[in-house]
mmCIF file of C-alpha atoms and ligand atoms in Angstrom:
data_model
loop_
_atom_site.group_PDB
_atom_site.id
_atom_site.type_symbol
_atom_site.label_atom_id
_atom_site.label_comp_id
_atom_site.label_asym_id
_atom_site.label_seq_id
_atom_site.Cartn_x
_atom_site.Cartn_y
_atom_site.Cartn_z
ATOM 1 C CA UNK A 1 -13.394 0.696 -10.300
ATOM 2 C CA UNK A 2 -15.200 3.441 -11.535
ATOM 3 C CA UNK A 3 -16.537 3.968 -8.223
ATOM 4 C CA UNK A 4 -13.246 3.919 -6.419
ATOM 5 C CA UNK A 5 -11.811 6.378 -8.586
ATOM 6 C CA UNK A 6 -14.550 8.685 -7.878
ATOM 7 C CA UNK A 7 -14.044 8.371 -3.885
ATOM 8 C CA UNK A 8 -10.073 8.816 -4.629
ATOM 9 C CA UNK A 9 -10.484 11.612 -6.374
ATOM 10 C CA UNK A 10 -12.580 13.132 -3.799
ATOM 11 C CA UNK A 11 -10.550 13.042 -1.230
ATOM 12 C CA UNK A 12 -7.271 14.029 -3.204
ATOM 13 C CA UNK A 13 -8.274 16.540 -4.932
ATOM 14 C CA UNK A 14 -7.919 19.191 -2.756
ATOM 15 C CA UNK A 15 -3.778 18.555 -3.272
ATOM 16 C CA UNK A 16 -4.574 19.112 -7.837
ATOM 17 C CA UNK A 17 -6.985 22.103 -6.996
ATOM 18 C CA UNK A 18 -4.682 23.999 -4.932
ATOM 19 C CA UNK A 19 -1.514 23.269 -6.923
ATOM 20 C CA UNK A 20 -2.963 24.182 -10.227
ATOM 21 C CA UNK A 21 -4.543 27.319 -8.574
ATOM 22 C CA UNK A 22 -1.205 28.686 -7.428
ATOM 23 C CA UNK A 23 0.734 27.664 -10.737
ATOM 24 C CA UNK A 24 -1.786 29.185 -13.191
ATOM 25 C CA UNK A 25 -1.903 31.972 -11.097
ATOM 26 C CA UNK A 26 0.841 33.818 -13.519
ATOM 27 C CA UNK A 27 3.728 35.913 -11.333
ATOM 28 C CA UNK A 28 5.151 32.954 -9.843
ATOM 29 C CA UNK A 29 7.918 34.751 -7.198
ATOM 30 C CA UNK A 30 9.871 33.154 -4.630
ATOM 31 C CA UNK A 31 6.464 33.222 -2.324
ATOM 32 C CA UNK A 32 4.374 31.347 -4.413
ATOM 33 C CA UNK A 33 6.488 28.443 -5.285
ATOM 34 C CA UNK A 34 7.149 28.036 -1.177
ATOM 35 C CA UNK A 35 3.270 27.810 -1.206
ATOM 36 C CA UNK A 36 3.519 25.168 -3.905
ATOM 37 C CA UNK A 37 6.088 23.502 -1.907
ATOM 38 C CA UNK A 38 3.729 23.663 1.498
ATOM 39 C CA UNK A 39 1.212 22.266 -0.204
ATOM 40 C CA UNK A 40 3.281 19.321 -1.500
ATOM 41 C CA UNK A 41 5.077 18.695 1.791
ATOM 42 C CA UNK A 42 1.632 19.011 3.640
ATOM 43 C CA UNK A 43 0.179 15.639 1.094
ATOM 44 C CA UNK A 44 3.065 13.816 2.957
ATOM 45 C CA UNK A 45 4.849 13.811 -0.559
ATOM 46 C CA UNK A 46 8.308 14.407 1.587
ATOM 47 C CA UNK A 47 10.749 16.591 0.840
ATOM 48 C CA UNK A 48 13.598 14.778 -1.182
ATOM 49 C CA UNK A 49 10.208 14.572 -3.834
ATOM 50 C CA UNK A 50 9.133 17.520 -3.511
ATOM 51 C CA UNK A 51 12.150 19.576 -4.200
ATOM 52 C CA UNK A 52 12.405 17.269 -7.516
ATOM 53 C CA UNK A 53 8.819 18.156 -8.238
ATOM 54 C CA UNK A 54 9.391 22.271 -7.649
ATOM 55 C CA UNK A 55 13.210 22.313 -9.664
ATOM 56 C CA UNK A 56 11.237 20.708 -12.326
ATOM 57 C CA UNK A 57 8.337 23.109 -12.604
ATOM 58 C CA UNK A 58 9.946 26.160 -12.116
ATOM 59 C CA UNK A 59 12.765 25.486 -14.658
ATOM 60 C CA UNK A 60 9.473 24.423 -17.070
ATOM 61 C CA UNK A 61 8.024 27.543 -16.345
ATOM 62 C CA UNK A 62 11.256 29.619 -16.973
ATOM 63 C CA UNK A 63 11.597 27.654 -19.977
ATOM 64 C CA UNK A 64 8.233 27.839 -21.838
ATOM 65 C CA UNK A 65 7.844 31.475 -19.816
ATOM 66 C CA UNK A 66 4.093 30.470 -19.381
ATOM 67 C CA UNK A 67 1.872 29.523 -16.686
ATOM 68 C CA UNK A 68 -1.091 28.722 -18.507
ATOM 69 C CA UNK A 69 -3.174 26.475 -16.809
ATOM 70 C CA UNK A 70 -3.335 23.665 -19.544
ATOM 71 C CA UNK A 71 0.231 23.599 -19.708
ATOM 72 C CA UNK A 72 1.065 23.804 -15.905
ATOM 73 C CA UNK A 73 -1.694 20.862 -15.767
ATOM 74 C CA UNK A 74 0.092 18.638 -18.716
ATOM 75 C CA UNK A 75 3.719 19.447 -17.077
ATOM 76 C CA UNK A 76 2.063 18.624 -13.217
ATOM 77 C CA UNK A 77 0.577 15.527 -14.798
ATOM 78 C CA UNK A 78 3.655 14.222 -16.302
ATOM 79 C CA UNK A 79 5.888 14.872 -13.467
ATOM 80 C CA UNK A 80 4.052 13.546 -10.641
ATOM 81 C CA UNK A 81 3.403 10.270 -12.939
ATOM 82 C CA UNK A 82 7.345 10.105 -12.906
ATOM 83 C CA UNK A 83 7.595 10.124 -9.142
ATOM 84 C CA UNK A 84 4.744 7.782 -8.749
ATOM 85 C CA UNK A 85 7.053 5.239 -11.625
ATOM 86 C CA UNK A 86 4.672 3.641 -13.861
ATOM 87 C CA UNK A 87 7.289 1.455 -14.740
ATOM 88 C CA UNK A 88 7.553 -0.685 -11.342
ATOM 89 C CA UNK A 89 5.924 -4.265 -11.635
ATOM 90 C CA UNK A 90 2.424 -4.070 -9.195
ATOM 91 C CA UNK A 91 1.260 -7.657 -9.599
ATOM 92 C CA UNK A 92 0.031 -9.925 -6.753
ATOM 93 C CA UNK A 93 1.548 -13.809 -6.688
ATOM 94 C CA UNK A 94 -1.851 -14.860 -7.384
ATOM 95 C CA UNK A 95 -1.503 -18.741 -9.238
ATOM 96 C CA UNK A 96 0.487 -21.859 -8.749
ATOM 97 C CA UNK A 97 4.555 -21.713 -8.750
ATOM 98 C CA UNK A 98 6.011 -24.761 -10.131
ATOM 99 C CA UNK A 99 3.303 -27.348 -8.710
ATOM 100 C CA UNK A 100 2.572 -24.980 -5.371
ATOM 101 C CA UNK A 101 0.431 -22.789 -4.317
ATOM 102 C CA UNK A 102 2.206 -18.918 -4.040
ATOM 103 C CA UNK A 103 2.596 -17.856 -0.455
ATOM 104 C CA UNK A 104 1.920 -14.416 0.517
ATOM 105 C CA UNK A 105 2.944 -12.848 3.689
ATOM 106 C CA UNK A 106 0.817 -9.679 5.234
ATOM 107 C CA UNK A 107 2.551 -7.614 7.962
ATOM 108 C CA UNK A 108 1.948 -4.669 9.251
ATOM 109 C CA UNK A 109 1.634 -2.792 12.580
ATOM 110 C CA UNK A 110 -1.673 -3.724 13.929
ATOM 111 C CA UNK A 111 -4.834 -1.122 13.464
ATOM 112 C CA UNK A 112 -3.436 -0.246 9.934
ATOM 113 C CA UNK A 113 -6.230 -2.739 8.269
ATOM 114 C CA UNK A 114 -3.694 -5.927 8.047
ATOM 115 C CA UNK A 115 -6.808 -8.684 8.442
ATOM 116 C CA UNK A 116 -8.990 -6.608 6.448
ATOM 117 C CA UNK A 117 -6.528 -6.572 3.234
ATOM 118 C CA UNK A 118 -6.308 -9.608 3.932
ATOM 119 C CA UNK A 119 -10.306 -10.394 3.357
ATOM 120 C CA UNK A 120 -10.529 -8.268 1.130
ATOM 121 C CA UNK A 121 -7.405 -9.434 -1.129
ATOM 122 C CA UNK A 122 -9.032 -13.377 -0.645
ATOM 123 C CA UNK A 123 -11.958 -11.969 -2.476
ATOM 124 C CA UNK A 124 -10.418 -10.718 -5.388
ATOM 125 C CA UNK A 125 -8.253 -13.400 -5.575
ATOM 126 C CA UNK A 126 -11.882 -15.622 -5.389
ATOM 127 C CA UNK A 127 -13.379 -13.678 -8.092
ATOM 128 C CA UNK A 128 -10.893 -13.871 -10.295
ATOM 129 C CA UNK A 129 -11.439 -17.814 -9.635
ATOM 130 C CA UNK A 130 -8.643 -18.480 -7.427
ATOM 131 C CA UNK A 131 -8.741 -21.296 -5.033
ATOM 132 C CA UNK A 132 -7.499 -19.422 -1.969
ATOM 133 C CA UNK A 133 -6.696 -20.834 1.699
ATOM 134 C CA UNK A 134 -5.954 -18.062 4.619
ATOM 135 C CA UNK A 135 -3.445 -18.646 7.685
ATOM 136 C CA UNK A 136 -4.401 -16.431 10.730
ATOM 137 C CA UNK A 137 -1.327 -16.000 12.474
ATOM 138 C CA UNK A 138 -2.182 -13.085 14.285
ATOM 139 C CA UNK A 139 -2.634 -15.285 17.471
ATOM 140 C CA UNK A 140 -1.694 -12.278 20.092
ATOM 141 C CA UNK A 141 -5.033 -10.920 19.098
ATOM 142 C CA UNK A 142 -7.687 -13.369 19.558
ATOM 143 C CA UNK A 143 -10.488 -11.404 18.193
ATOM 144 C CA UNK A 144 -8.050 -11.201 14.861
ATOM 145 C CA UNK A 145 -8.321 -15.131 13.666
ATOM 146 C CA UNK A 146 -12.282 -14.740 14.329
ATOM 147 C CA UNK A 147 -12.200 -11.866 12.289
ATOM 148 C CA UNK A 148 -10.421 -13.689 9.209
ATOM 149 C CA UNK A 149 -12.610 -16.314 9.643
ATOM 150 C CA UNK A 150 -15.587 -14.247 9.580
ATOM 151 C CA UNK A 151 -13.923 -12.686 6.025
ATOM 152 C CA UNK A 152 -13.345 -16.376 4.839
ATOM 153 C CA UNK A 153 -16.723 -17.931 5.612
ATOM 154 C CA UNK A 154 -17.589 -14.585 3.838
ATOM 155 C CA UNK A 155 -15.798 -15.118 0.665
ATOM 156 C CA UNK A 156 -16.269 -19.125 0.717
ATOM 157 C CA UNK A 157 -12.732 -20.248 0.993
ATOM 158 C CA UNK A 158 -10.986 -21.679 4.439
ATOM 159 C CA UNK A 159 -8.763 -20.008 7.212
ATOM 160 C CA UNK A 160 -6.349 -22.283 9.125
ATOM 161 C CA UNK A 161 -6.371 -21.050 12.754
ATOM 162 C CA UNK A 162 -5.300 -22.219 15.829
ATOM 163 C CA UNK A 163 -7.955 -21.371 18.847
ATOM 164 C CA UNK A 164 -5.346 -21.398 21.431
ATOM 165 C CA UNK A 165 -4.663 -17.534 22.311
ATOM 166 C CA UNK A 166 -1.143 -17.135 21.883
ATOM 167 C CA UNK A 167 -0.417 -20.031 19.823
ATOM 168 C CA UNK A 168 3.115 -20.276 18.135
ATOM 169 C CA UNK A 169 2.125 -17.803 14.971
ATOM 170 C CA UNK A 170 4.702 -19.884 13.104
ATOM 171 C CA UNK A 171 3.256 -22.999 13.274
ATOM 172 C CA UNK A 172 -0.124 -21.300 12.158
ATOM 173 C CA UNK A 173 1.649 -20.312 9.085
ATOM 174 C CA UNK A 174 3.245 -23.463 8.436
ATOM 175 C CA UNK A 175 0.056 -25.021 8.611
ATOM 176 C CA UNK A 176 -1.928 -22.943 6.739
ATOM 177 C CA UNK A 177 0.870 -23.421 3.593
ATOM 178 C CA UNK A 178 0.891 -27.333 4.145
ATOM 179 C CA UNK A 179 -3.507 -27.056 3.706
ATOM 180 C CA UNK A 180 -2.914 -24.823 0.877
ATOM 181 C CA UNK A 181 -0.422 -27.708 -0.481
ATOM 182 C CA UNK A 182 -2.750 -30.535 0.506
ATOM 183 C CA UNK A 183 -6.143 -29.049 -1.233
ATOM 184 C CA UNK A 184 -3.962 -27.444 -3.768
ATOM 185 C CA UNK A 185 -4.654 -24.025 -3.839
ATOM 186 C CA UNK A 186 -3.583 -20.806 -6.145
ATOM 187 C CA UNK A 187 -2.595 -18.878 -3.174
ATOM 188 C CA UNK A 188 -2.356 -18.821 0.979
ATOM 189 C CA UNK A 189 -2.505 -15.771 2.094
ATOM 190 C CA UNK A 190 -1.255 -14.983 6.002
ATOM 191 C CA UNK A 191 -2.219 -12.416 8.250
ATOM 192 C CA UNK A 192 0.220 -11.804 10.661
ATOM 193 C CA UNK A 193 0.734 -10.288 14.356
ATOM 194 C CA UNK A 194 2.137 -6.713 14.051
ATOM 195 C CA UNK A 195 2.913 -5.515 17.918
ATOM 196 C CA UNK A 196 5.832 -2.744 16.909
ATOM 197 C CA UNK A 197 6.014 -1.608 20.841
ATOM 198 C CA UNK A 198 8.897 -4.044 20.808
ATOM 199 C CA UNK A 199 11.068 -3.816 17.389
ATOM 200 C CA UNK A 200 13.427 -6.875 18.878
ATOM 201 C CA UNK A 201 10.245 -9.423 19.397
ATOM 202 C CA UNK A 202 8.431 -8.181 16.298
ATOM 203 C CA UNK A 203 11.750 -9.227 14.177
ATOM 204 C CA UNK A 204 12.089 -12.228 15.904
ATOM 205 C CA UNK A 205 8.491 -13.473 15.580
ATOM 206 C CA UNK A 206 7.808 -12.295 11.898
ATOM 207 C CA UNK A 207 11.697 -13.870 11.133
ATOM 208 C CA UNK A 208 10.544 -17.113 12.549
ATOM 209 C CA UNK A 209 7.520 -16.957 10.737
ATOM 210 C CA UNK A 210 9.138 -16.750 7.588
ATOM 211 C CA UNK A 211 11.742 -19.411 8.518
ATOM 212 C CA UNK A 212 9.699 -21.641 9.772
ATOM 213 C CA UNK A 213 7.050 -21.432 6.074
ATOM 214 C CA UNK A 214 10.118 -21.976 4.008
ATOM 215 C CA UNK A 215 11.218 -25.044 5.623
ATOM 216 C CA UNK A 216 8.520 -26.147 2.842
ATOM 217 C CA UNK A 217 7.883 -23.438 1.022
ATOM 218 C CA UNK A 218 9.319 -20.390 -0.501
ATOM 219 C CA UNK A 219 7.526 -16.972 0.527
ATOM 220 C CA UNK A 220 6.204 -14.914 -2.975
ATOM 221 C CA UNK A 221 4.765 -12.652 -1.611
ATOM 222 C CA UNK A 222 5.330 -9.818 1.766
ATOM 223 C CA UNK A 223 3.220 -7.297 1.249
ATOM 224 C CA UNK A 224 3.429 -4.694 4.354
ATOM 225 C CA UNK A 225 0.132 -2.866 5.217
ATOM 226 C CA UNK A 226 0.745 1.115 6.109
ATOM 227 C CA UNK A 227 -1.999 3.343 6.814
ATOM 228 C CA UNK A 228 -2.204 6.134 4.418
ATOM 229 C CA UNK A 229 -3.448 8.776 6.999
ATOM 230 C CA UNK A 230 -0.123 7.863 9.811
ATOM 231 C CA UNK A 231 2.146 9.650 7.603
ATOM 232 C CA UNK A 232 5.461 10.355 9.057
ATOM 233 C CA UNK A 233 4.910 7.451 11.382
ATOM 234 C CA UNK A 234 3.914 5.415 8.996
ATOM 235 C CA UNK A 235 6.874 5.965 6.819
ATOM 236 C CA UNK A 236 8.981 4.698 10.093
ATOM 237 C CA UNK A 237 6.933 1.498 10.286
ATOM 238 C CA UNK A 238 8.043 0.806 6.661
ATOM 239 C CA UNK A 239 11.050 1.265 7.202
ATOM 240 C CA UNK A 240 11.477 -1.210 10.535
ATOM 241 C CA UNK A 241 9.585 -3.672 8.323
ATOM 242 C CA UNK A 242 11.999 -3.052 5.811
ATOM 243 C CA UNK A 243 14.835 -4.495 8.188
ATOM 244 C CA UNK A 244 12.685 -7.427 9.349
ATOM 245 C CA UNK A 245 11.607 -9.190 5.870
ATOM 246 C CA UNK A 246 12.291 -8.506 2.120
ATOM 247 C CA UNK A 247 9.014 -6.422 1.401
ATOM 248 C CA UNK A 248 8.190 -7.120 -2.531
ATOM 249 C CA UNK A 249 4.679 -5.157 -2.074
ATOM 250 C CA UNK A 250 3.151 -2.317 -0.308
ATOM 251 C CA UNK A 251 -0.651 -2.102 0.504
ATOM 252 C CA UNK A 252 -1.859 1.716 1.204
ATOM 253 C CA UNK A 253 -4.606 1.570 3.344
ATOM 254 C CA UNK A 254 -7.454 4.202 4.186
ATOM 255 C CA UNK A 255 -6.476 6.156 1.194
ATOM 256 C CA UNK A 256 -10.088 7.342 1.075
ATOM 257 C CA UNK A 257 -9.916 9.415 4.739
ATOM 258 C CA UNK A 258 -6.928 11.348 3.403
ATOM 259 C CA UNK A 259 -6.035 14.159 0.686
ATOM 260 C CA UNK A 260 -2.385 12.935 1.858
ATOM 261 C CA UNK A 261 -1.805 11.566 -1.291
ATOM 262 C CA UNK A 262 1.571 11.950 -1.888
ATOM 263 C CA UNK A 263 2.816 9.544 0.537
ATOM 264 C CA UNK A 264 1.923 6.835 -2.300
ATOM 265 C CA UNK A 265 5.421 8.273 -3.772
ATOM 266 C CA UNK A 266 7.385 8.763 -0.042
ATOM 267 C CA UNK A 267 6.698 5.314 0.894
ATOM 268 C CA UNK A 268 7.805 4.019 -2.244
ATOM 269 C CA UNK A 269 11.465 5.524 -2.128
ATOM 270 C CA UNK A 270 11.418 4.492 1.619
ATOM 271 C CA UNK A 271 11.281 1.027 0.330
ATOM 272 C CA UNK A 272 12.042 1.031 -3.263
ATOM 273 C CA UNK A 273 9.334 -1.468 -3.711
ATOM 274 C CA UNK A 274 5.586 -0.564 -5.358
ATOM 275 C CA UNK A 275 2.679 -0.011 -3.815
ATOM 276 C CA UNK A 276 0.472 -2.426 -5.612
ATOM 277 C CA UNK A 277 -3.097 -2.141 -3.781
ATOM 278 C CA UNK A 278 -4.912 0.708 -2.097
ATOM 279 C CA UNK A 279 -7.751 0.457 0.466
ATOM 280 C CA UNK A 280 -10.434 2.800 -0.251
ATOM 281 C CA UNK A 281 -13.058 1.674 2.383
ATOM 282 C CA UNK A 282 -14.005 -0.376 4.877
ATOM 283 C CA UNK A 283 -16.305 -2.612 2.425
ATOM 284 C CA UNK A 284 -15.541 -6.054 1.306
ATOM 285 C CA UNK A 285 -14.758 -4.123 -2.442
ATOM 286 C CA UNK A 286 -12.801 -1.457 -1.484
ATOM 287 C CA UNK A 287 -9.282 -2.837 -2.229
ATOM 288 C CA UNK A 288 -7.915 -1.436 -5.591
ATOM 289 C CA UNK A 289 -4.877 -2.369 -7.813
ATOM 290 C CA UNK A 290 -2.929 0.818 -7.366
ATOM 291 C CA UNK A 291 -2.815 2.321 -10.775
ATOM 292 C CA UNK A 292 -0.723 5.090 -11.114
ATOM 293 C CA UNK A 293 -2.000 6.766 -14.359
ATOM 294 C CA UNK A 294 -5.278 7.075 -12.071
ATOM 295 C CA UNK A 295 -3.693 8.056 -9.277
ATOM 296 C CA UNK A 296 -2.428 10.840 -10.757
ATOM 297 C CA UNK A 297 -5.235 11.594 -12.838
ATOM 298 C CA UNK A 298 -7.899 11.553 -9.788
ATOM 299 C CA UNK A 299 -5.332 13.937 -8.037
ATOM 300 C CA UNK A 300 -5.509 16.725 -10.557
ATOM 301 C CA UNK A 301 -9.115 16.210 -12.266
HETATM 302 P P1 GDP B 401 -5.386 -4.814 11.733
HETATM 303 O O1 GDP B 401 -5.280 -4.643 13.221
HETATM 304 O O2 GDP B 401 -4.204 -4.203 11.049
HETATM 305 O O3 GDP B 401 -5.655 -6.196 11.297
HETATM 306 O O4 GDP B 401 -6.607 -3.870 11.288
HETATM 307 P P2 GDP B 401 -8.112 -4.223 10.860
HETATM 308 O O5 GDP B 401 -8.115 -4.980 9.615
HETATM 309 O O6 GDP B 401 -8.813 -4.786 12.028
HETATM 310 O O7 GDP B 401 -8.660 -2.759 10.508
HETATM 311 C C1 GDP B 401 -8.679 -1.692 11.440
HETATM 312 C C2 GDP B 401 -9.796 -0.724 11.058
HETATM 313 O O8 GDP B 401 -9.481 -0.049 9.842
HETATM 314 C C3 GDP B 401 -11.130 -1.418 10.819
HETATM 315 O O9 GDP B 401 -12.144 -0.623 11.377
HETATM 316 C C4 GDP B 401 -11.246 -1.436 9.294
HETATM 317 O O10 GDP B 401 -12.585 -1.465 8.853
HETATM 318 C C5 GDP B 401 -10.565 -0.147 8.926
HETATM 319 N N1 GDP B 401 -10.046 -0.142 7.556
HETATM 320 C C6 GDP B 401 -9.248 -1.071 6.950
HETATM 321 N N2 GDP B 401 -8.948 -0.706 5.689
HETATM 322 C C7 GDP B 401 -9.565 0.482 5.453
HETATM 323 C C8 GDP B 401 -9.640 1.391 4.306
HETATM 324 O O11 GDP B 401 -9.046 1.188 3.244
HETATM 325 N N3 GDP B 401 -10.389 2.519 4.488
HETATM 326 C C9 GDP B 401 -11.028 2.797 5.654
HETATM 327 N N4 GDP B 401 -11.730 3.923 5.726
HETATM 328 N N5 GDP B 401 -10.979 1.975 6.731
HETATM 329 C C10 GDP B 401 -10.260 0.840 6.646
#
């Protein structure tokens, strides 16, 4: 964890250095706080957020009539915790629901690191002694269910496939919940096709999907994958997910190739749903809880 904060902070704090350099740089006119706001708007923090952010500040400033940098630092702290919401629930369905193993859905458009989360989230869920089985219903792609099976043989639990290209996706999923059932697992987690060229097949596929799961189970879990370094675009995938399936979870991906930071809190009031895990890596261990406290904390230290 330790190490993954390091590599966040990295990355992000070029959006703390520059914000706490203009704010403690006294004489705060009308020129400086647009700089403050360029520099929000350019870590994809969006602008609804960061007009909040700036009305806050500069009425702090204005209030306490300093800008020293301790202070700017405690008030830039405790503001940008309040956009990120500590207060949201982040956990994973990770055990058994009432006799059943919890079934969680991964979409996403496809390049944004869907099966990878996916092997990666298995191994967490693995070492936290977990009895996991994976669905690969990503059958447009056939190089995808190889892939997850790759990341389960990896990890040491199964992945229910179908080695037909273009197999029904749905009946992928159904069976890899009715294996997860059978060998009672914790948790089946499914990877899922995510071709957003056509919005109308997309909803109809990841619909059926989830229709065709709860004919014998219910569905935990959807946790949609965005890539953190897509930005605007990825904040339009979100929200065409959105209007597919009821997303409970959001996985930020590639958080470690971007100081665009803020998007954590954009994609958040998109969906008014949590991000609850961050990808900081292409390595089997780079998938993080998101915590905001260290979020926020590896953005301004
Ligand atoms: P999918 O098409 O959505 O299933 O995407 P993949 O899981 O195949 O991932 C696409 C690429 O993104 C691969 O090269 C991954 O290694 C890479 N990737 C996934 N997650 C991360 C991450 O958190 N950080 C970085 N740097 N790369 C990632």
């Amino acid at each position: 964890l330790q190490r993954l904060r390091a590599r966040l902070a990295r990355s992000n704090s070029a959006l703390g250095k520059g914000l706490l350099a203009l704010l403690s740089r006294g004489q705060l006119d009308e020129e400086a706080w647009e700089e403050v706001e360029d520099t929000l708007l350019a870590a994809d923090l969006g602008v609804q957020a960061t007009t909040e952010l700036v009305d806050k500040l500069r009425t702090r400033v204005k209030i306490e009539n300093t800008t020293d940098e301790a202070s700017v630092r405690r008030w830039l702290h405790e503001d940008l915790l309040a956009l990120v919401d500590p207060s949201m629930d982040r956990s994973v369905a990770n055990s058994r629901i009432e006799g059943r193993p919890a079934v969680v859905l991964v979409v996403g458009v496809n390049g944004t690191g869907k099966t990878t989360t996916v092997g990666k989230l298995a191994r967490v869920l693995v070492a936290e002694d977990k009895d996991v089985v994976l669905g690969a219903a990503d059958t447009f792609r056939a190089a995808a269910a190889d892939q997850l099976q790759t990341w389960g043989e990896r990890v040491g639990v199964p992945t229910i496939r179908s080695d037909r290209e273009g197999a029904d996706p749905a009946a992928v999923a159904f069976d890899a919940v009715k294996a997860g059932a059978e060998l009672e697992a914790d948790v089946v987690v499914i990877d899922t096709a995510g071709r957003l060229h056509n919005k109308v097949g997309l909803m109809d596929e990841l619909g059926k999907v989830k229709r065709v799961i709860e004919k014998q189970s219910p569905v935990d879990e959807v946790l949609l994958v965005l890539d953190a370094t897509t930005g605007q675009n990825g904040l339009r995938q979100a929200e065409v997910f959105g209007q597919v399936v009821d997303v409970t979870g959001i996985v930020l991906t590639k958080l470690d190739g971007t100081a665009k930071g803020g998007i954590v809190v954009a994609v958040q009031r998109q969906l008014g749903v949590p991000v609850k895990l961050v990808g900081l890596g292409e390595g089997p261990d780079d998938l993080a809880p998101f915590d905001p406290e260290a979020f926020v904390s590896a953005i301004l230290d």
